[in-house]
PDB file of C-alpha atoms and ligand atoms in Angstrom:
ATOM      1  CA  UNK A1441      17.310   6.184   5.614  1.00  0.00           C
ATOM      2  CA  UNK A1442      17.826   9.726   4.709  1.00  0.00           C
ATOM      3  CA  UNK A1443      15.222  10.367   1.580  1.00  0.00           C
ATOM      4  CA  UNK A1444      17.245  13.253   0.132  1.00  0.00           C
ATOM      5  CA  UNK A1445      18.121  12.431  -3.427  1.00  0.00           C
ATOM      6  CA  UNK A1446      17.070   8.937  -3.209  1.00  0.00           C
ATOM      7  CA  UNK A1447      14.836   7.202  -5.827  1.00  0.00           C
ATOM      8  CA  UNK A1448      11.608   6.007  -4.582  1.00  0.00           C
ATOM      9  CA  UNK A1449       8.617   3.899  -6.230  1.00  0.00           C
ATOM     10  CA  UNK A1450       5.254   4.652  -5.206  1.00  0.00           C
ATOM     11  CA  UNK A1451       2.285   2.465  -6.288  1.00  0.00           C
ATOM     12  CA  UNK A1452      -0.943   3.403  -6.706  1.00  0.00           C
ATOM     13  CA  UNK A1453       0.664   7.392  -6.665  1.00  0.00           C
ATOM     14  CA  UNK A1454      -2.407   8.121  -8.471  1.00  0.00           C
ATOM     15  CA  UNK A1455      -4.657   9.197  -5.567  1.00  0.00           C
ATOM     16  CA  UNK A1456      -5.133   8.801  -2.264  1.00  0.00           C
ATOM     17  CA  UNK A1457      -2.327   7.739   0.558  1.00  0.00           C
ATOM     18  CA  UNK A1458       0.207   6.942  -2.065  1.00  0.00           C
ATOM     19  CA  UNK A1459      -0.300  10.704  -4.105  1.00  0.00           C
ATOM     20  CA  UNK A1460       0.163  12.651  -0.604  1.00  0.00           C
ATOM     21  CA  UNK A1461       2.845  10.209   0.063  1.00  0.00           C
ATOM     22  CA  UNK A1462       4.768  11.730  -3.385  1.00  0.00           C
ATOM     23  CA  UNK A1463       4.244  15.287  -2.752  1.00  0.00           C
ATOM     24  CA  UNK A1464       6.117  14.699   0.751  1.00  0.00           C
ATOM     25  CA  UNK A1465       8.750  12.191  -0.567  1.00  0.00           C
ATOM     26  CA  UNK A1466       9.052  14.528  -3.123  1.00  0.00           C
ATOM     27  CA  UNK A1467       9.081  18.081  -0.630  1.00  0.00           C
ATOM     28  CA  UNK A1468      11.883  16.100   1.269  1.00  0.00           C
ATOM     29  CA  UNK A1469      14.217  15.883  -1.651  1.00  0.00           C
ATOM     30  CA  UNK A1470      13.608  12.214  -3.347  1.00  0.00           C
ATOM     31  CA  UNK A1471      12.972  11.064  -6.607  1.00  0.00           C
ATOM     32  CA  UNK A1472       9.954   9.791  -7.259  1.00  0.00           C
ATOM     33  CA  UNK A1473       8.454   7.306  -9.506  1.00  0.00           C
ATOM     34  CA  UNK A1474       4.844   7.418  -9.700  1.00  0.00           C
ATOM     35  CA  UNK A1475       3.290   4.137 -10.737  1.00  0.00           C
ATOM     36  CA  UNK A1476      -0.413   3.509 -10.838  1.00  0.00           C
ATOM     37  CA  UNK A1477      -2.999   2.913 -14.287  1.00  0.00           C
ATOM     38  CA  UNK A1478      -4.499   6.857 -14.711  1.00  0.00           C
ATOM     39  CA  UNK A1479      -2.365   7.815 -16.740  1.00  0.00           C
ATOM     40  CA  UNK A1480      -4.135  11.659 -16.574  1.00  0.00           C
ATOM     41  CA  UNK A1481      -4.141  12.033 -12.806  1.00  0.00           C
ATOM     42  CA  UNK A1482      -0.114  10.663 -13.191  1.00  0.00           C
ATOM     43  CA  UNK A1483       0.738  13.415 -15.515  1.00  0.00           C
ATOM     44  CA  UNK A1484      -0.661  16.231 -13.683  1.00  0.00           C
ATOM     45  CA  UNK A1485       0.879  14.861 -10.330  1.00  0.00           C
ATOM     46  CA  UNK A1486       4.210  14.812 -11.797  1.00  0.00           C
ATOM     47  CA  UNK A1487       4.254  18.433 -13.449  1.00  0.00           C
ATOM     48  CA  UNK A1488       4.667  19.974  -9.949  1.00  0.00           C
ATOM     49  CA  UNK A1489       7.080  17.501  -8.845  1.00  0.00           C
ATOM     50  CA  UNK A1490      10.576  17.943  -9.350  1.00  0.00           C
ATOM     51  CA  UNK A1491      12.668  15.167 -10.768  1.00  0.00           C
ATOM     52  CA  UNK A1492       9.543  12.604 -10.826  1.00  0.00           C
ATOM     53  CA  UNK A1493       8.616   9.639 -13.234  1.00  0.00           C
ATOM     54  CA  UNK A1494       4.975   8.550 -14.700  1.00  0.00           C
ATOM     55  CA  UNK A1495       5.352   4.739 -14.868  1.00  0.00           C
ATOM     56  CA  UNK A1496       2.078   3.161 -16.192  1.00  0.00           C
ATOM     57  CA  UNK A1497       1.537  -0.001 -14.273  1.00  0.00           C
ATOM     58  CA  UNK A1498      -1.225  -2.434 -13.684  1.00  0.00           C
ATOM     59  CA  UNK A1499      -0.219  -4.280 -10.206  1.00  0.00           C
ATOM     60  CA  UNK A1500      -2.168  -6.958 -11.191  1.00  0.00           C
ATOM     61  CA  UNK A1501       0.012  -8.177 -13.918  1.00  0.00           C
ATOM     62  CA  UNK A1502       3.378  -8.770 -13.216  1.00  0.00           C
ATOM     63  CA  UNK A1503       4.231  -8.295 -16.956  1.00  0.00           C
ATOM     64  CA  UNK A1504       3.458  -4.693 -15.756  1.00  0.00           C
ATOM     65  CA  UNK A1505       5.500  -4.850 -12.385  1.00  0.00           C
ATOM     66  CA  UNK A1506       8.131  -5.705 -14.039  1.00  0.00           C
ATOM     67  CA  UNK A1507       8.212  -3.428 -16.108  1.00  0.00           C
ATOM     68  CA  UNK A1508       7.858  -0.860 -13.734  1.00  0.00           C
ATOM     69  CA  UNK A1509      11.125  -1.632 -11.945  1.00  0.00           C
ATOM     70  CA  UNK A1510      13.003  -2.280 -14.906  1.00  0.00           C
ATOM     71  CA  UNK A1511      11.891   1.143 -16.288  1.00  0.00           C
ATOM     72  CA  UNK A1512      12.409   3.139 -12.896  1.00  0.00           C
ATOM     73  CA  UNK A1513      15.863   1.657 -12.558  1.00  0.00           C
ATOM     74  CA  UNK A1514      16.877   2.410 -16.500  1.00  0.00           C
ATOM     75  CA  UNK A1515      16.012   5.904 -15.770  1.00  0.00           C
ATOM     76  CA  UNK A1516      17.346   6.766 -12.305  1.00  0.00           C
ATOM     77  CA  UNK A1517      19.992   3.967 -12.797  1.00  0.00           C
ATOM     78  CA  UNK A1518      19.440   3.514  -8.511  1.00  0.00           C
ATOM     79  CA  UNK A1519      16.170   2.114  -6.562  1.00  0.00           C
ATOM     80  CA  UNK A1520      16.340   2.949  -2.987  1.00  0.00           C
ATOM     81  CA  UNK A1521      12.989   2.549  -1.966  1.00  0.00           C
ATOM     82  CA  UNK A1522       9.452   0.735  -2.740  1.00  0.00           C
ATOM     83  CA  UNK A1523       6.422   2.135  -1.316  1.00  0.00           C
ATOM     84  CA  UNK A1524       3.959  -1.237  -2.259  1.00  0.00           C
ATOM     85  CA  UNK A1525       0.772   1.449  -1.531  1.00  0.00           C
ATOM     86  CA  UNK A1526      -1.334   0.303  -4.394  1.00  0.00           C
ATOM     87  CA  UNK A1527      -4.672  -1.439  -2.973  1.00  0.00           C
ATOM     88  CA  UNK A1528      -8.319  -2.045  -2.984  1.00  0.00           C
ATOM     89  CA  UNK A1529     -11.139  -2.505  -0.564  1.00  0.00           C
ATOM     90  CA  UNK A1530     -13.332  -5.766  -0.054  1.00  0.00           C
ATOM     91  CA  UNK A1531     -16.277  -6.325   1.678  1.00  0.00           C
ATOM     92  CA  UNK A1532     -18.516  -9.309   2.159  1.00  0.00           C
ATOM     93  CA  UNK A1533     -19.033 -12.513   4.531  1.00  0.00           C
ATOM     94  CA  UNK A1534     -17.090 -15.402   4.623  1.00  0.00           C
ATOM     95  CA  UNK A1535     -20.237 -17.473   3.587  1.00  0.00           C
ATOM     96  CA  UNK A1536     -20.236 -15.111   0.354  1.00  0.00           C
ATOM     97  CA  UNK A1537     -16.937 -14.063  -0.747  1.00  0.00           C
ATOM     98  CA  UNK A1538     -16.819 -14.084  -4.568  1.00  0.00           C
ATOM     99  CA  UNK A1539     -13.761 -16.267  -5.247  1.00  0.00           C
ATOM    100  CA  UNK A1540     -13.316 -14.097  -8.813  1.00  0.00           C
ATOM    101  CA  UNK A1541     -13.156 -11.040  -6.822  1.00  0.00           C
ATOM    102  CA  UNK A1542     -11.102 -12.347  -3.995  1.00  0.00           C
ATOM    103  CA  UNK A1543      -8.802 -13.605  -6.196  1.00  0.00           C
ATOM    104  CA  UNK A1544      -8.407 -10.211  -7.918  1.00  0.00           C
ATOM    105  CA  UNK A1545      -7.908  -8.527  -5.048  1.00  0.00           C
ATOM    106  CA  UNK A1546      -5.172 -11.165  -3.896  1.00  0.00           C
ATOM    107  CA  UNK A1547      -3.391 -10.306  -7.382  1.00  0.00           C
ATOM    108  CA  UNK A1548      -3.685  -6.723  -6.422  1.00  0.00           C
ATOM    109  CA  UNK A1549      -3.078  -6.571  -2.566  1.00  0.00           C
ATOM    110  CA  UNK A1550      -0.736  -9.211  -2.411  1.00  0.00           C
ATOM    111  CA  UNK A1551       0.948 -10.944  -5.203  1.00  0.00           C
ATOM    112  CA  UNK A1552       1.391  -7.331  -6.974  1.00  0.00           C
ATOM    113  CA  UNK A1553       3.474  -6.199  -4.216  1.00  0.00           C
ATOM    114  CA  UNK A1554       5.308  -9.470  -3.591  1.00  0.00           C
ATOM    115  CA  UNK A1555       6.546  -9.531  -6.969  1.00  0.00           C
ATOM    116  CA  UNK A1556       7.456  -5.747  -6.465  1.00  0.00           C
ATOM    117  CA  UNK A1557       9.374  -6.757  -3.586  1.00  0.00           C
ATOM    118  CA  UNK A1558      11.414  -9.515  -5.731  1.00  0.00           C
ATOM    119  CA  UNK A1559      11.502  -7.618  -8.965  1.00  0.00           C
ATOM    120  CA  UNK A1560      13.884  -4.562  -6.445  1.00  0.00           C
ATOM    121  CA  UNK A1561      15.714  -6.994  -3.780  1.00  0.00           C
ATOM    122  CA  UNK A1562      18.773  -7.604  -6.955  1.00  0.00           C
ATOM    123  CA  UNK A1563      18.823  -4.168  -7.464  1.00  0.00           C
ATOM    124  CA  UNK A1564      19.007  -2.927  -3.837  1.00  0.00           C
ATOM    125  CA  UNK A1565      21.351  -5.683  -3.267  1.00  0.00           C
ATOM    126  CA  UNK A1566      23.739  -4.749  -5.754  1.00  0.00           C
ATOM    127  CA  UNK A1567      23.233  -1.220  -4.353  1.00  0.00           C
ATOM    128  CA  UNK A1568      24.127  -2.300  -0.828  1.00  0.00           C
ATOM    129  CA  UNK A1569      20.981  -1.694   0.855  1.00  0.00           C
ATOM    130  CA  UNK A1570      17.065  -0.023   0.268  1.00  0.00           C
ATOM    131  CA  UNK A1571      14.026   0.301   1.973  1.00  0.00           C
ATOM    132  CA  UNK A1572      10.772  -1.864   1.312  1.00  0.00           C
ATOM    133  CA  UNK A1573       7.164  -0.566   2.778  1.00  0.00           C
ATOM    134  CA  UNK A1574       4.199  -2.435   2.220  1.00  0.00           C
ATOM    135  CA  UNK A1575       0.909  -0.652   3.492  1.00  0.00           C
ATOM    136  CA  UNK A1576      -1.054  -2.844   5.564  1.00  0.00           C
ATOM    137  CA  UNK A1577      -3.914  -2.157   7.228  1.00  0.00           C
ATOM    138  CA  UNK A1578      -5.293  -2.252  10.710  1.00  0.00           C
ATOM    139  CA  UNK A1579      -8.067  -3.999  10.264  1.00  0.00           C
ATOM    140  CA  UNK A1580      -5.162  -7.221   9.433  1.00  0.00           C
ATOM    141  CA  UNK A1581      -5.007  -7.692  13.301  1.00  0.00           C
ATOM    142  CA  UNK A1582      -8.637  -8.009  13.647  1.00  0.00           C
ATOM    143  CA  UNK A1583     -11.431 -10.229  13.022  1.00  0.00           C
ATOM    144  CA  UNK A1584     -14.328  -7.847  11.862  1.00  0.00           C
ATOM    145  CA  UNK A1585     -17.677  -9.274  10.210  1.00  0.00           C
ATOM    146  CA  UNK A1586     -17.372  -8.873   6.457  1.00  0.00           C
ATOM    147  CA  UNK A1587     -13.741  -7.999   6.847  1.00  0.00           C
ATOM    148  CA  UNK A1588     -12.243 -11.780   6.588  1.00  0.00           C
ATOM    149  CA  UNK A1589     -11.292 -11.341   2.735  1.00  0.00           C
ATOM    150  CA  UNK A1590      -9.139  -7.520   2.602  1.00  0.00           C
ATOM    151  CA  UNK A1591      -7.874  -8.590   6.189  1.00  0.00           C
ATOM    152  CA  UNK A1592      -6.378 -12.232   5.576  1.00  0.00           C
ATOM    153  CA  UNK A1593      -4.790 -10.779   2.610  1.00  0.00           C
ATOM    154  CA  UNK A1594      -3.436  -7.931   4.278  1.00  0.00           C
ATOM    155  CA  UNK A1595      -2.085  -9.935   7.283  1.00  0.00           C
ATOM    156  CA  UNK A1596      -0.240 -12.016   4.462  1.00  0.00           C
ATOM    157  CA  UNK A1597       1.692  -9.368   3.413  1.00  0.00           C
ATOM    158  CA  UNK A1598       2.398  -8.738   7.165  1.00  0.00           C
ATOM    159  CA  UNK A1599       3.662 -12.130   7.004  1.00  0.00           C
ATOM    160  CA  UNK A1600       5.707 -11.711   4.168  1.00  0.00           C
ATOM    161  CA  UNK A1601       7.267  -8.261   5.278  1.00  0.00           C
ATOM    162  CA  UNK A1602       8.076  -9.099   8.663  1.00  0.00           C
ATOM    163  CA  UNK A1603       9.881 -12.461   7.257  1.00  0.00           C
ATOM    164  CA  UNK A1604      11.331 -10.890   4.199  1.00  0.00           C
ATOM    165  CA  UNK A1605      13.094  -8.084   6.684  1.00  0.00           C
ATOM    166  CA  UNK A1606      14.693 -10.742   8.494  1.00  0.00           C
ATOM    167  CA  UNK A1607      15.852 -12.722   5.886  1.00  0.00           C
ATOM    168  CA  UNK A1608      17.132  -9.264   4.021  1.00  0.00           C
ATOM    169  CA  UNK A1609      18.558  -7.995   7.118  1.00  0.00           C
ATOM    170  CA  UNK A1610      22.424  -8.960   5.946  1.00  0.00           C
ATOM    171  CA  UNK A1611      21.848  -7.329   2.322  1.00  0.00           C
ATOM    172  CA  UNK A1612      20.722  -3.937   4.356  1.00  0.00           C
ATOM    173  CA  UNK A1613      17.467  -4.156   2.726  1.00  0.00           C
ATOM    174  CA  UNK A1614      14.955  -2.866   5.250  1.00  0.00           C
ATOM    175  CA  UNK A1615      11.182  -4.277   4.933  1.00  0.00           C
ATOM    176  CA  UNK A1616       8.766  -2.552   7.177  1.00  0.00           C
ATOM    177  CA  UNK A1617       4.723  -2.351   7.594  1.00  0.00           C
ATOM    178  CA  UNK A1618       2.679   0.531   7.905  1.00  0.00           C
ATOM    179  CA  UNK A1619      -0.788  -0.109   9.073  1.00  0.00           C
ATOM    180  CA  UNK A1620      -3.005   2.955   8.768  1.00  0.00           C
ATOM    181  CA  UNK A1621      -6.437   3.231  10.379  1.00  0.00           C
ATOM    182  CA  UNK A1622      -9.653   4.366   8.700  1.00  0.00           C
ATOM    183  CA  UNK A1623      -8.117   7.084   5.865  1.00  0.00           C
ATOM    184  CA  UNK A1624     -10.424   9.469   4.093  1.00  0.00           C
ATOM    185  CA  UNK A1625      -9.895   8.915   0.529  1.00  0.00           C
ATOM    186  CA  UNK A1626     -11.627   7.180  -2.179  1.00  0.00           C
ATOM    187  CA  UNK A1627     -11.191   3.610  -0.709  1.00  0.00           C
ATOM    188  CA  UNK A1628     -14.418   2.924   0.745  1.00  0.00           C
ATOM    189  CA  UNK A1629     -16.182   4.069  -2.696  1.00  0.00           C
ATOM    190  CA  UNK A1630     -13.737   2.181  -4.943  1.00  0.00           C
ATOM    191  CA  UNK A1631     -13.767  -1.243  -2.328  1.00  0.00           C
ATOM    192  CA  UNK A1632     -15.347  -4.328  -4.142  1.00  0.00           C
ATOM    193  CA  UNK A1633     -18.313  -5.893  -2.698  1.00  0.00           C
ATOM    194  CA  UNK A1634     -18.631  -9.485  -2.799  1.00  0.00           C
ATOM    195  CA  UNK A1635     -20.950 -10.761  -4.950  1.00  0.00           C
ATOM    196  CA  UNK A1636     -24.503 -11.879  -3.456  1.00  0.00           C
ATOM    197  CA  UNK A1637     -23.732 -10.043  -0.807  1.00  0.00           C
ATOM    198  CA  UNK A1638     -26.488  -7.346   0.239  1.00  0.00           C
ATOM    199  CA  UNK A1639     -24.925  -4.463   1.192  1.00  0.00           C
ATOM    200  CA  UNK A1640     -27.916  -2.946   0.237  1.00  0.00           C
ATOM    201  CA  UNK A1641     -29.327  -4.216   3.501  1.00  0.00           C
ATOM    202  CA  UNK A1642     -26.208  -3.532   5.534  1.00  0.00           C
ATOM    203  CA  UNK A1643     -25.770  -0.225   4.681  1.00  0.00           C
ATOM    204  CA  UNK A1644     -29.647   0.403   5.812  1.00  0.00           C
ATOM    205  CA  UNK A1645     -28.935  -0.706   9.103  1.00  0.00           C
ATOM    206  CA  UNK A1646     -27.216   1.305  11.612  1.00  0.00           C
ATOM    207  CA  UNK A1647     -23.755   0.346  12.608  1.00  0.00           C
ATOM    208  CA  UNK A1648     -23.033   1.202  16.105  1.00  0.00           C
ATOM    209  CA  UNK A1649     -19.748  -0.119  15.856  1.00  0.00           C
ATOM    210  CA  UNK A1650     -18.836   2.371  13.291  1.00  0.00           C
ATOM    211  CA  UNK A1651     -20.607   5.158  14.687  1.00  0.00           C
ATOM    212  CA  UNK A1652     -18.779   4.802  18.083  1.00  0.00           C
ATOM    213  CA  UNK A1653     -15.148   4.639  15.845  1.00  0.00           C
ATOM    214  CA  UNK A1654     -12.882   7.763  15.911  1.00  0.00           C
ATOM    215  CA  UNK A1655     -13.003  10.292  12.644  1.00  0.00           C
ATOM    216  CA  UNK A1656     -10.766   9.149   9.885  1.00  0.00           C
ATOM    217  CA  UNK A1657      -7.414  10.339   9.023  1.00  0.00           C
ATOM    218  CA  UNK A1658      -6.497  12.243   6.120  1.00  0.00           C
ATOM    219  CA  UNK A1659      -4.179  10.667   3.268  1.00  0.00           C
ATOM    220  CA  UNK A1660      -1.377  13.607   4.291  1.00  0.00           C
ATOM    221  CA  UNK A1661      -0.991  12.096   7.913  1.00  0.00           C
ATOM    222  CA  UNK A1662      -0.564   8.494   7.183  1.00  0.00           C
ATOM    223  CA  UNK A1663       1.693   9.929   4.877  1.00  0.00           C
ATOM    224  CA  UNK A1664       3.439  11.338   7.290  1.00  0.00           C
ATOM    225  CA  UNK A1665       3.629   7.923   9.121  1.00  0.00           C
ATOM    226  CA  UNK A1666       5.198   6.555   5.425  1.00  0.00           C
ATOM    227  CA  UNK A1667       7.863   8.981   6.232  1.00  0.00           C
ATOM    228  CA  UNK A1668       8.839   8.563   9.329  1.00  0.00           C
ATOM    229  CA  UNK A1669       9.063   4.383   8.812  1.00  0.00           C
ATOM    230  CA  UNK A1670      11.383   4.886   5.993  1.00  0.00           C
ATOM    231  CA  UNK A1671      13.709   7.150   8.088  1.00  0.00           C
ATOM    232  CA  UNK A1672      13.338   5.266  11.041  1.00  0.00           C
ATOM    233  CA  UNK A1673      13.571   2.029   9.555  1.00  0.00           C
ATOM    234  CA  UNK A1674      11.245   0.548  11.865  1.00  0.00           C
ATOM    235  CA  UNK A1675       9.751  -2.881  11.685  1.00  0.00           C
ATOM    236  CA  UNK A1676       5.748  -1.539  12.271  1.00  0.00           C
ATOM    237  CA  UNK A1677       4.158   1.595  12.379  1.00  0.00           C
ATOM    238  CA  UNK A1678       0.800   1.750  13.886  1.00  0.00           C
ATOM    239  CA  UNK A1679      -0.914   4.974  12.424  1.00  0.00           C
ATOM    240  CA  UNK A1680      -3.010   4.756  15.788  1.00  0.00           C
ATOM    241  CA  UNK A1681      -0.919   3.240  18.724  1.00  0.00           C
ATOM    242  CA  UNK A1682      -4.139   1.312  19.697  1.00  0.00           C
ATOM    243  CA  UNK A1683      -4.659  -1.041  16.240  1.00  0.00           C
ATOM    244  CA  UNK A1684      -1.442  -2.939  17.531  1.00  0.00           C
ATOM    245  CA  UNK A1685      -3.250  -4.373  20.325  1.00  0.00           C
ATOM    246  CA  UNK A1686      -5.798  -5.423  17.388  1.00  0.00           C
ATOM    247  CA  UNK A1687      -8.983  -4.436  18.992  1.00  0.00           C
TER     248      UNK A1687
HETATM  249  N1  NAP O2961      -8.292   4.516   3.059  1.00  0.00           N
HETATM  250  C1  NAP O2961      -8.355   3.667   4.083  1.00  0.00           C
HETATM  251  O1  NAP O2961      -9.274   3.725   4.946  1.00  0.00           O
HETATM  252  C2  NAP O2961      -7.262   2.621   4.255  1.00  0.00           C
HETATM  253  C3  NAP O2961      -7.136   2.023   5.518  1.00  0.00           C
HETATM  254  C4  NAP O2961      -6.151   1.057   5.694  1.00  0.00           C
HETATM  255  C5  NAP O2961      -5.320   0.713   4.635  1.00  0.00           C
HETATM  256  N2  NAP O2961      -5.461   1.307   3.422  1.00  0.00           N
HETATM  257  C6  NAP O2961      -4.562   0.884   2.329  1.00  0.00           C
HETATM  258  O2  NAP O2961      -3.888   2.018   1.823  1.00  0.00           O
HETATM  259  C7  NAP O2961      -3.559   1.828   0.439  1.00  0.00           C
HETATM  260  C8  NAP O2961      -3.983   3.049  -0.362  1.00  0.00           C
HETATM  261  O3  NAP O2961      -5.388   3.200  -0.270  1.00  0.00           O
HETATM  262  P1  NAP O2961      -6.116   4.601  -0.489  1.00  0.00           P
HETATM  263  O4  NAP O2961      -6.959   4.843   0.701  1.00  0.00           O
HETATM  264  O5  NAP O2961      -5.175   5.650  -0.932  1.00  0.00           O
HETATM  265  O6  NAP O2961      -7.105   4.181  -1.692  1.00  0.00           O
HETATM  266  P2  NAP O2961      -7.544   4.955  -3.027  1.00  0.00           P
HETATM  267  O7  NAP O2961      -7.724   6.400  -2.759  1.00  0.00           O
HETATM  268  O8  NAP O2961      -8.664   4.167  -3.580  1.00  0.00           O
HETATM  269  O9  NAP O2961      -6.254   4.795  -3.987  1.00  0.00           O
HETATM  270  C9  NAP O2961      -5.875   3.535  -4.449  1.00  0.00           C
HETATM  271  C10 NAP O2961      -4.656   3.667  -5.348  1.00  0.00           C
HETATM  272  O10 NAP O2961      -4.297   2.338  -5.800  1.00  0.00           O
HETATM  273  C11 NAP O2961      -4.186   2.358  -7.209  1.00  0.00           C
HETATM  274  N3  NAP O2961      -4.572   1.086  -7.811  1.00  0.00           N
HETATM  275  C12 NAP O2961      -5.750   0.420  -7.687  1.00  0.00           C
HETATM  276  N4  NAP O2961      -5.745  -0.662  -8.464  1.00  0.00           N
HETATM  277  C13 NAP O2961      -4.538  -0.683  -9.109  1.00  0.00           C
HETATM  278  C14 NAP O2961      -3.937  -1.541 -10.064  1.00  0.00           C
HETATM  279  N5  NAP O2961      -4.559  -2.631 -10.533  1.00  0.00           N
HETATM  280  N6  NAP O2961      -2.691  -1.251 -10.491  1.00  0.00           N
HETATM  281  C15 NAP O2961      -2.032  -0.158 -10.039  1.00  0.00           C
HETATM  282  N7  NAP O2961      -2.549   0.689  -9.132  1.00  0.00           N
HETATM  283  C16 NAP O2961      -3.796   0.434  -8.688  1.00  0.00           C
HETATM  284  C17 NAP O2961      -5.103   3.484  -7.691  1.00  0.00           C
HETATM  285  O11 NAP O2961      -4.625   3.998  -8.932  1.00  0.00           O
HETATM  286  P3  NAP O2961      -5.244   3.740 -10.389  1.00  0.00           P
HETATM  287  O12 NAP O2961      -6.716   3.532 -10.214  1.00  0.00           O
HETATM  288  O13 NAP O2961      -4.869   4.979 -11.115  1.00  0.00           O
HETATM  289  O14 NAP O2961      -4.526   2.542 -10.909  1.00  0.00           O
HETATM  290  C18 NAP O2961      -4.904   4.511  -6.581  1.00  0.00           C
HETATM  291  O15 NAP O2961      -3.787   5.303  -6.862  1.00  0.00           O
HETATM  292  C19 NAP O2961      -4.245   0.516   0.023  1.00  0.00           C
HETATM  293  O16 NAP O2961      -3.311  -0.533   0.009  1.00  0.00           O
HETATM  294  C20 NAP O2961      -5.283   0.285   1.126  1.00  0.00           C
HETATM  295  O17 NAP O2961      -5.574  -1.092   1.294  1.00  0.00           O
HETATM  296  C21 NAP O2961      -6.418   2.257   3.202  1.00  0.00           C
END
């Protein structure tokens, strides 16, 4: 899809992947709605964006979500593409995964975006077409100690974007997956850690895995790769060609 002109939602605009991702949406000539809870951070985003919206919205209530589109679309009076970018870290073994937080973070890295996804398929139906991206992440093709809870939940959405693009395919509504590797931004700070789980402990010990794993990537290149699914209109977009093999 060409992104000139066209109206896109970005959650969780707020910091991070999805604020780099508006400033380049928005350098490339779209509209965009910025949806995330800081309402401050919002604000100060949009004054140097042309065109752009502040819509308040907790992803984890689909009150909220709902909202969001509805609001978006009564404003723009089009929706041509969701970025579902809005997410949160969790760490912690199987044998210890806090159900309260896991559940949380299923509201918030999964059902938040799938009710996204079904609050803008009428709308880009009735539009004759639009572009869905959920961000994934690589570690949803692996099977890393501590990892089980973000990465099950992350390869659901997988699940649900690669099925939702076929069965969308007539309507012209795209659904595609963007799976970025290790991203310096505020994730790792803000990622939940299950509860009786000592981290303490693990973050003591040295972790040659991690020490052995190529330097992050900034927020403005897997923007970049946000970009160039949307025009493309790919089905998967590995931000580093080797996390499709999953190892
Ligand atoms: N950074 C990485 O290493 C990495 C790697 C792979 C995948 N990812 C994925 O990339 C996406 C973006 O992560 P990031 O690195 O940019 O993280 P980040 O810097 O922590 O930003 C997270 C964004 O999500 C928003 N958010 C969190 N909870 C929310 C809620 N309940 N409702 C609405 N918005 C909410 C935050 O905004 P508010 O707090 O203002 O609401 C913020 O804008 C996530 O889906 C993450 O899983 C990240």
């Amino acid at each position: 899809m060409d992104i000139r002109n066209k109206v896109a939602i970005i959650t969780g605009a707020s910091a991070g992947i999805g604020l780099a991702t508006a400033k380049l949406f928005a350098k490339n000539g779209a509209k965009v709605a910025l949806a995330a809870r800081s309402k401050d951070k919002l604000n100060k985003l949009a004054s140097g964006l042309q065109n752009s919206l502040v819509v308040l919205t907790d992803m984890t209530k689909a009150i909220s979500i709902k909202n969001m589109v509805k609001e978006v679309y009564n404003h723009y009076g089009h929706i041509d593409i969701l970025i579902n970018n809005a997410g949160q870290g969790f760490d912690g073994p199987v044998e210890h995964i806090g159900i309260k937080e896991c559940r949380y973070i299923i509201d918030l890295n999964l059902i938040g975006p799938l009710i996204a996804i079904q609050e803008v398929i009428p709308v880009m139906r009735k539009q004759g077409g639009g572009v869905i991206v959920n961000i994934s992440s690589g570690l949803s093709k692996m099977y890393i100690p501590n990892m089980a809870g973000y990465a099950s939940i992350k390869s659901a959405l997988n699940t649900i974007s690669l099925t939702a693009r076929k069965e969308l395919a007539d309507d012209k509504i795209v659904v595609s997956v963007v799976y970025p590797y290790m991203t310096a931004t505020d994730f790792e700070k803000n990622t939940i850690t299950s509860k009786n789980y000592n981290s303490k402990q693990e973050a003591t010990e040295p972790d040659e895995e991690n020490n052995n794993l190529p330097p992050p990537d900034s927020a403005e290149t897997v923007a970049k790769n946000i970009l160039e699914v949307v025009i493309s209109e790919r089905a998967e977009q590995f931000v580093r060609d080797w996390l499709a093999t999953g190892k």
